[in-house]
Amino acid sequence: MGGAARSARKNRQQAAAARSVAQARGSAGGDRKKAIAVVIAVVVVAVLVIGGVLWINSSKNATENTAIQPGAAPTLAAGVVEKRDGVVVSVGKPDAPKSVDLYADFLCPVCGQFQQAYGQQMEQAINQGKLTVRYHMVTLLNDRSDPPGYSLDSANAALAAADAHKFTAFHDALFKNQPEEGGRGYDKAQLIKLGQDIGITDPKFSQSINLGAYDQQIQAAFQKTVSDPNLAQDYQGQPSFGTPTLAIDGKAFKTTPDWLAKVLNGTAG
């Protein structure tokens, strides 16, 4: 083999070796890039998860260390009476020709929507002497707050507010500041503070809340309510009790957009 041939062969071997080194470096560099990308992805996912958990916890605890805002106090006309009878609160003038029973849970989001849509209309009919509303505070979602028990605590507090003749203002404020289902409700101290903010000064109010004065009566009434076939409605093809429920003479009727007009003209039910 001549010198030229040996030189050419040597050059080819050096070129091949250089390509191998370059490929090896490229492979190692690619592996490093992949590793870095994986680490970055893991960090991003961890940040998102932590952020999501913090957001969920913040949302669930939105009522903590906050005051329930009373808002504008509803104006009840002269002659309108708020009267507690057991665990039912009647609001209306004694000679009102029509009455309707309303079953609601202070945690129920649909009840909150119902109050927003029809609350002022009902109170207007009450003030005009046309209607008496019998409010039933139920505990359908008592296990759906965190911690459980807000439905019962708020129902008991509303009855205590009725004893102080401040039911409507208390009721409306709870729905206006309604906590989220599945989250933290308001504790007893916050419910007491709301009562004070709307003008309740009787010490029996806070005592009734702290002692759960009406808890047993509320729970007993709720068991009767959910087992009453006259209050059952069709939910997904099955008759059952839900909230809100409207009833006349102990019989539930469908909540249509014009339900109030039908109650007032005697065609509901």
Short mmCIF file of C-alpha atoms in Angstrom, two decimals, residues 32 107 116 118 138 152 236 247 262 266 269:
data_model
loop_
_atom_site.label_atom_id
_atom_site.label_comp_id
_atom_site.label_asym_id
_atom_site.label_seq_id
_atom_site.Cartn_x
_atom_site.Cartn_y
_atom_site.Cartn_z
CA ARG A 32 -29.62 15.83 29.28
CA LEU A 107 -76.96 26.01 52.39
CA GLN A 116 -82.83 36.04 44.72
CA TYR A 118 -88.67 35.77 44.26
CA VAL A 138 -84.84 22.26 56.85
CA LEU A 152 -78.86 23.01 61.53
CA GLN A 236 -85.03 12.12 38.15
CA ALA A 247 -96.81 23.79 49.36
CA LYS A 262 -100.98 31.51 40.80
CA GLY A 266 -105.93 30.83 43.76
CA GLY A 269 -101.53 23.49 43.38
#
